[in-house]
CSV table of C-alpha atoms in Angstrom, one decimal:
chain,number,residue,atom,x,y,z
A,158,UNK,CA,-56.2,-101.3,-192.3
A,159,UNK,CA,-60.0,-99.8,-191.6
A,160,UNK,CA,-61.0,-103.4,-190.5
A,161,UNK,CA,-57.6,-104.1,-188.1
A,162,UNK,CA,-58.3,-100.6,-186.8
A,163,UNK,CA,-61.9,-100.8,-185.7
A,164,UNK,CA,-60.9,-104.5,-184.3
A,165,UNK,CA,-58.8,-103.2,-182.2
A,166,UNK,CA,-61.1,-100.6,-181.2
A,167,UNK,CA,-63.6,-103.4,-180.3
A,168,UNK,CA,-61.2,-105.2,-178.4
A,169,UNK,CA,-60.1,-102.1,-176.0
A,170,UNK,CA,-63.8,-101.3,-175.5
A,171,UNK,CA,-64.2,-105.2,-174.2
A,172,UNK,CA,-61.0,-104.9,-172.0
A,173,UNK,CA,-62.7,-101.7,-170.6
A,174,UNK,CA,-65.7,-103.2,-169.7
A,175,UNK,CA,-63.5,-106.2,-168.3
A,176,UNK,CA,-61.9,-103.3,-166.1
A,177,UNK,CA,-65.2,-102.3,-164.9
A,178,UNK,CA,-66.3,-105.3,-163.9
A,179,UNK,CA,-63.3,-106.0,-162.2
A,180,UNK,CA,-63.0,-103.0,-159.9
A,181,UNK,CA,-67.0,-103.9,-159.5
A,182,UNK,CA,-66.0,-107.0,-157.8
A,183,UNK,CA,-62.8,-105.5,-156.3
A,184,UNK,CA,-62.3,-105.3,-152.2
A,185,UNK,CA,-59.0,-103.6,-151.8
A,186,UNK,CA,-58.5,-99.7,-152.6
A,187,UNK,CA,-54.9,-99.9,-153.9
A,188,UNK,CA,-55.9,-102.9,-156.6
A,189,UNK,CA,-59.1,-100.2,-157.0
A,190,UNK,CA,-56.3,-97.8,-157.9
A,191,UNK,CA,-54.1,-99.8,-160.1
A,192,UNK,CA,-57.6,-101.2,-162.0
A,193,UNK,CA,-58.6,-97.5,-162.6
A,194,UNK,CA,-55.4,-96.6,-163.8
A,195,UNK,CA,-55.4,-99.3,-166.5
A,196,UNK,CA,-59.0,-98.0,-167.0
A,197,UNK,CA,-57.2,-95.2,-167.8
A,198,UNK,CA,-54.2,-96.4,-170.2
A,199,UNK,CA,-57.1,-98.4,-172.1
A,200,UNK,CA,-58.9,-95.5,-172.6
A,201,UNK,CA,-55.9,-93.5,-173.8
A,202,UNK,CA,-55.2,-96.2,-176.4
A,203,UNK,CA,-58.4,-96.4,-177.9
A,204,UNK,CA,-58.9,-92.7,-178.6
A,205,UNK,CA,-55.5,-92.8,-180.3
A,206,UNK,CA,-56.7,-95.5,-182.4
A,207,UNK,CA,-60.0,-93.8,-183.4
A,208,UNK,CA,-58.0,-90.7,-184.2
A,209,UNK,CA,-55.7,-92.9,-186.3
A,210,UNK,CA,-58.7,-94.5,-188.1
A,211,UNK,CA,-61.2,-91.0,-188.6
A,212,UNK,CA,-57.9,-88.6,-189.4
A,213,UNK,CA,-59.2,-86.3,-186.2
A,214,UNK,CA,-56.3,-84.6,-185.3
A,215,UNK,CA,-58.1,-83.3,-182.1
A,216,UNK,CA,-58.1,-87.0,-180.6
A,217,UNK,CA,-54.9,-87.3,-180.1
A,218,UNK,CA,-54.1,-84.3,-178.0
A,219,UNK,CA,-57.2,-86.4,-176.1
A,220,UNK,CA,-55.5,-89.5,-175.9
A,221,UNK,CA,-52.4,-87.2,-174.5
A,222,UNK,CA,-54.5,-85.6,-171.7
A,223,UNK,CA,-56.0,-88.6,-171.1
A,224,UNK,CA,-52.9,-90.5,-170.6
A,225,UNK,CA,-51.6,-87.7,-168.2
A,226,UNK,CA,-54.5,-87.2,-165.9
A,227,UNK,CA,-56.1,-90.7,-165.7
A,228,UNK,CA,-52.7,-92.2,-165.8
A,229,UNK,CA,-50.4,-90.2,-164.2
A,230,UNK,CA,-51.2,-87.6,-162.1
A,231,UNK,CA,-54.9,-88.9,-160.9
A,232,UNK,CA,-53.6,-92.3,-159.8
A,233,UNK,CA,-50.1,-90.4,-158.3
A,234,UNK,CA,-52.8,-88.3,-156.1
A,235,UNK,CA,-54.4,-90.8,-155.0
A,236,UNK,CA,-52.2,-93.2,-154.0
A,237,UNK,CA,-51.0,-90.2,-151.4
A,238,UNK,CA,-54.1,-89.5,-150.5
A,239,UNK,CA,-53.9,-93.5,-149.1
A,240,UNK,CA,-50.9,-93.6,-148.0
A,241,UNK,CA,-51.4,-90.3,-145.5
A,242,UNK,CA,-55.1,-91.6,-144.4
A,243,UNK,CA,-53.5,-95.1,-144.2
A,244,UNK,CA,-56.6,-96.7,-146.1
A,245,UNK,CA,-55.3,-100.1,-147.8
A,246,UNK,CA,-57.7,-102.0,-146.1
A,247,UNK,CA,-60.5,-104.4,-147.5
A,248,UNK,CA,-63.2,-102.3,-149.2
A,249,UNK,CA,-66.8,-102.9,-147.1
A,250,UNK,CA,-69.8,-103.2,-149.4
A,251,UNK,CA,-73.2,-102.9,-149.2
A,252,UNK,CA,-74.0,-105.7,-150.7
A,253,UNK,CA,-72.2,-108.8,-151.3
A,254,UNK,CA,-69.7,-109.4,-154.2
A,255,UNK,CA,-71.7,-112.2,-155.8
A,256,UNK,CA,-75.0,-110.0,-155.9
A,257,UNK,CA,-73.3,-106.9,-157.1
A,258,UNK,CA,-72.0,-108.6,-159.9
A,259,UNK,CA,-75.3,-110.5,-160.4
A,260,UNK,CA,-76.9,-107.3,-160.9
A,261,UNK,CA,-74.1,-105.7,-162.9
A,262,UNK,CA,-74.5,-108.9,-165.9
A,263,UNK,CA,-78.6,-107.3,-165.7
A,264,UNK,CA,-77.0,-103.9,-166.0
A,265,UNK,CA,-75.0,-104.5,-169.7
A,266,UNK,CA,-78.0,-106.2,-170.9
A,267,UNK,CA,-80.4,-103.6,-170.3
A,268,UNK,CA,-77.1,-101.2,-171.5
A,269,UNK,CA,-77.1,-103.0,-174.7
A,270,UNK,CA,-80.6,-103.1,-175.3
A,271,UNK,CA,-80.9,-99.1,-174.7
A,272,UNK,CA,-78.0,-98.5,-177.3
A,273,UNK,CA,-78.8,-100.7,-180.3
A,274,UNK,CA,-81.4,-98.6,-181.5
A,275,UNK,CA,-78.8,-95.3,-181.0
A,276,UNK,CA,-75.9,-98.0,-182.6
A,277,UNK,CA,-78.3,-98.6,-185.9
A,278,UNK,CA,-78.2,-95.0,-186.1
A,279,UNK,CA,-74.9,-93.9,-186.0
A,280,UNK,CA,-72.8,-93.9,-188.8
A,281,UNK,CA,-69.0,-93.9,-186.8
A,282,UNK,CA,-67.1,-96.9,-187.0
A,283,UNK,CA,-67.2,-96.9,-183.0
A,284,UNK,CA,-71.2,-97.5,-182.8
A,285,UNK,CA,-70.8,-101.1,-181.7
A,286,UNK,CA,-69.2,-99.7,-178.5
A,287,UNK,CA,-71.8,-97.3,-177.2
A,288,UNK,CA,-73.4,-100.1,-175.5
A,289,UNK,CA,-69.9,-100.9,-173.7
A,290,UNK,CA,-69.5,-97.4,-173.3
A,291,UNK,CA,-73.0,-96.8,-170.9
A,292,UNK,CA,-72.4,-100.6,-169.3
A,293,UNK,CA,-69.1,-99.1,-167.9
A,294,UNK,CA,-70.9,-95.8,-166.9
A,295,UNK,CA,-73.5,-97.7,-165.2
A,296,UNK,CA,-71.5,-100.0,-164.0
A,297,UNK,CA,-69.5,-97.3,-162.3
A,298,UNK,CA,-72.5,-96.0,-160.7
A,299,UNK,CA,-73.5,-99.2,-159.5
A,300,UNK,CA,-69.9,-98.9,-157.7
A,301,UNK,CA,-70.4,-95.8,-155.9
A,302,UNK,CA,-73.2,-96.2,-154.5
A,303,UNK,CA,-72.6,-99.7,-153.1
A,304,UNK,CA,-69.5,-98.8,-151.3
A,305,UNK,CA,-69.6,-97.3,-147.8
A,306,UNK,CA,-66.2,-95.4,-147.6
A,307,UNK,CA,-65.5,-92.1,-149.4
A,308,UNK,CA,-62.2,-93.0,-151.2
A,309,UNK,CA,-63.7,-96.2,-153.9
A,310,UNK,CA,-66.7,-93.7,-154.2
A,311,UNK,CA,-64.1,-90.9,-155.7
A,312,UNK,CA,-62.6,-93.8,-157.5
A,313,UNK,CA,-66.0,-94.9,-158.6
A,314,UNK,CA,-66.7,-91.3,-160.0
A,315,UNK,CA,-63.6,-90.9,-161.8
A,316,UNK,CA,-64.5,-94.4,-163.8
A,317,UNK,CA,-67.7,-93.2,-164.7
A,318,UNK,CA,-66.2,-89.9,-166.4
A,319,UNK,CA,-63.9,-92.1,-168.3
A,320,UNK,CA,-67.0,-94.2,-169.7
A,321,UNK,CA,-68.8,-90.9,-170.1
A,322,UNK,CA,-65.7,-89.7,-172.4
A,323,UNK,CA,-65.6,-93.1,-174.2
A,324,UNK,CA,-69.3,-93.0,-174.9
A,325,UNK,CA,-68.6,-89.4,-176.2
A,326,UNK,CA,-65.4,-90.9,-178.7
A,327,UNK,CA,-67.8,-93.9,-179.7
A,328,UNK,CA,-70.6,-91.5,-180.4
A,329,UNK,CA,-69.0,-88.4,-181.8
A,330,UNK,CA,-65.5,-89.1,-182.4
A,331,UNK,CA,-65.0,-86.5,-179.1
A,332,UNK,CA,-65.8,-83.8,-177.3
A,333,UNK,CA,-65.0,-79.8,-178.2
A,334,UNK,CA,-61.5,-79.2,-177.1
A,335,UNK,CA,-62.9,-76.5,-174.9
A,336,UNK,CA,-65.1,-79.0,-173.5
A,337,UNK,CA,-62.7,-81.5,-172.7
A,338,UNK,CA,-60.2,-79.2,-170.9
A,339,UNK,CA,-63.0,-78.3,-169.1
A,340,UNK,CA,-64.0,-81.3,-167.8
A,341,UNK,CA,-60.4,-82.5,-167.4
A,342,UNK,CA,-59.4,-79.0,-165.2
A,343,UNK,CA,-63.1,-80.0,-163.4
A,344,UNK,CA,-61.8,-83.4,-162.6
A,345,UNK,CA,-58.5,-81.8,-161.5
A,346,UNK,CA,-59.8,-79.5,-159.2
A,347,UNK,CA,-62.4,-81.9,-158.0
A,348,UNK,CA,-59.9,-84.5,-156.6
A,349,UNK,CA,-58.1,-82.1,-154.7
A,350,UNK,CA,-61.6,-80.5,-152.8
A,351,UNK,CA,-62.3,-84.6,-152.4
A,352,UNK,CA,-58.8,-84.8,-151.0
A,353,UNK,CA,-59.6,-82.6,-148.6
A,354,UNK,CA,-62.9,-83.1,-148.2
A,355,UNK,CA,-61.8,-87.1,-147.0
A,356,UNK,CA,-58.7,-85.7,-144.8
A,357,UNK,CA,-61.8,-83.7,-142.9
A,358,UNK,CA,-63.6,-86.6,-142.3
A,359,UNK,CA,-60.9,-88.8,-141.5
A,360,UNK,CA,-60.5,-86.1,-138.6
A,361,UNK,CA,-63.9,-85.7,-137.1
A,362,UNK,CA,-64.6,-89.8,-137.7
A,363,UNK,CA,-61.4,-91.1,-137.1
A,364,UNK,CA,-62.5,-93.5,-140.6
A,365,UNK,CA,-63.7,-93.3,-143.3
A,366,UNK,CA,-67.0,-94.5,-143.5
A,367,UNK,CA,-69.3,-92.1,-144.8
A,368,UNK,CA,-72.0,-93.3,-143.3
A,369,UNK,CA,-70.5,-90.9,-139.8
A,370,UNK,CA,-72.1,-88.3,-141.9
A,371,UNK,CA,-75.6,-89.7,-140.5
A,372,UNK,CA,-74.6,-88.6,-137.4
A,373,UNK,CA,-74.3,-84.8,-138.3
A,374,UNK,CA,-77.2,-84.8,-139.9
A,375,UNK,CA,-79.3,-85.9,-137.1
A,376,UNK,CA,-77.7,-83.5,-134.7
């Protein structure tokens, strides 16, 4: 049962890294959406499993929060948020698709180079995931700051706080519960200061290109 268990746990950790890849790659902000919020279920369904597998009670009401925010309420605010700035359009990068992805493949080398020593290590039954777990952060990352408009840069940010919470399930079986309704009530209230912080820019700029905010600081 152990073995089916961390199997499975193994194979959710390689569908989220799939997931990352895939919003990586991914031009349009309501498939963005749609990729985070199976970013989301996934990540839900693993820390079930490893609560199933270590007997920590504490995981599941994770797993339950998890499901809520990242798969319910987060994607549910969002998709308003698009519909009322009317931004379904084709996400403009930086840098082109081929050479973002290029660089992400360099990106979960170096990932899982950095956490074999931390893997060897551990002694949880998730330890072959950290590496997955700081590729998706990075890979994340590598999201935000290669997009030009505000809205896959929130997106961007809420997928790298879902790696950072499965690197903190692979490593330590969780967070605190304090600490995790923390973060989650941080994320809450974050998206709603983005919301408006977007709806503000979408007024003065008339888009949503943050690179308008050039303009104020040179004035």
């Amino acid at each position: 049962m152990s073995t089916v268990l961390t199997q499975s746990i193994n194979l959710l950790a390689a569908i989220l890294l799939m997931l990352a890849f895939a919003m990586l790659s991914q031009r349009r902000v309501l498939s963005l959406i749609h990729l985070f919020t199976l970013q989301g279920a996934t990540l839900a369904l693993s820390t079930a499993i490893v609560g199933v597998a270590t007997h920590q009670p504490h995981l599941y009401f994770s797993a339950a929060l998890t499901l809520l925010l990242k798969v319910i309420l987060i994607p549910l605010l969002l998709h308003r948020v698009i519909d009322r700035l009317n931004v379904r359009w084709d996400v403009e990068t930086l840098i082109n698709i081929p050479t973002t992805l290029l660089a992400g493949i360099v990106l979960v080398i170096f990932s899982f180079y950095l956490a074999q020593p931390i893997a060897q290590m551990s002694l949880t039954i998730t330890r072959g995931t950290l590496g997955i777990a700081l590729a998706s952060v990075l890979l994340s990352f590598m999201m935000m700051i290669t997009r030009s408009k505000a809205v896959p840069q929130v997106i961007g940010f809420l997928a790298m706080e879902n790696g950072l919470f499965f690197a903190a399930t692979a490593a330590t079986y969780g967070m605190p519960m304090v600490v995790e309704l923390g973060i989650a009530l941080d994320v809450l209230v974050g998206i709603l200061i983005l919301g408006v912080f977007l709806f503000h820019i979408r007024e003065q700029f008339d888009s949503m290109d943050i690179r308008h905010l050039e303009k104020l600081k040179e004035d």
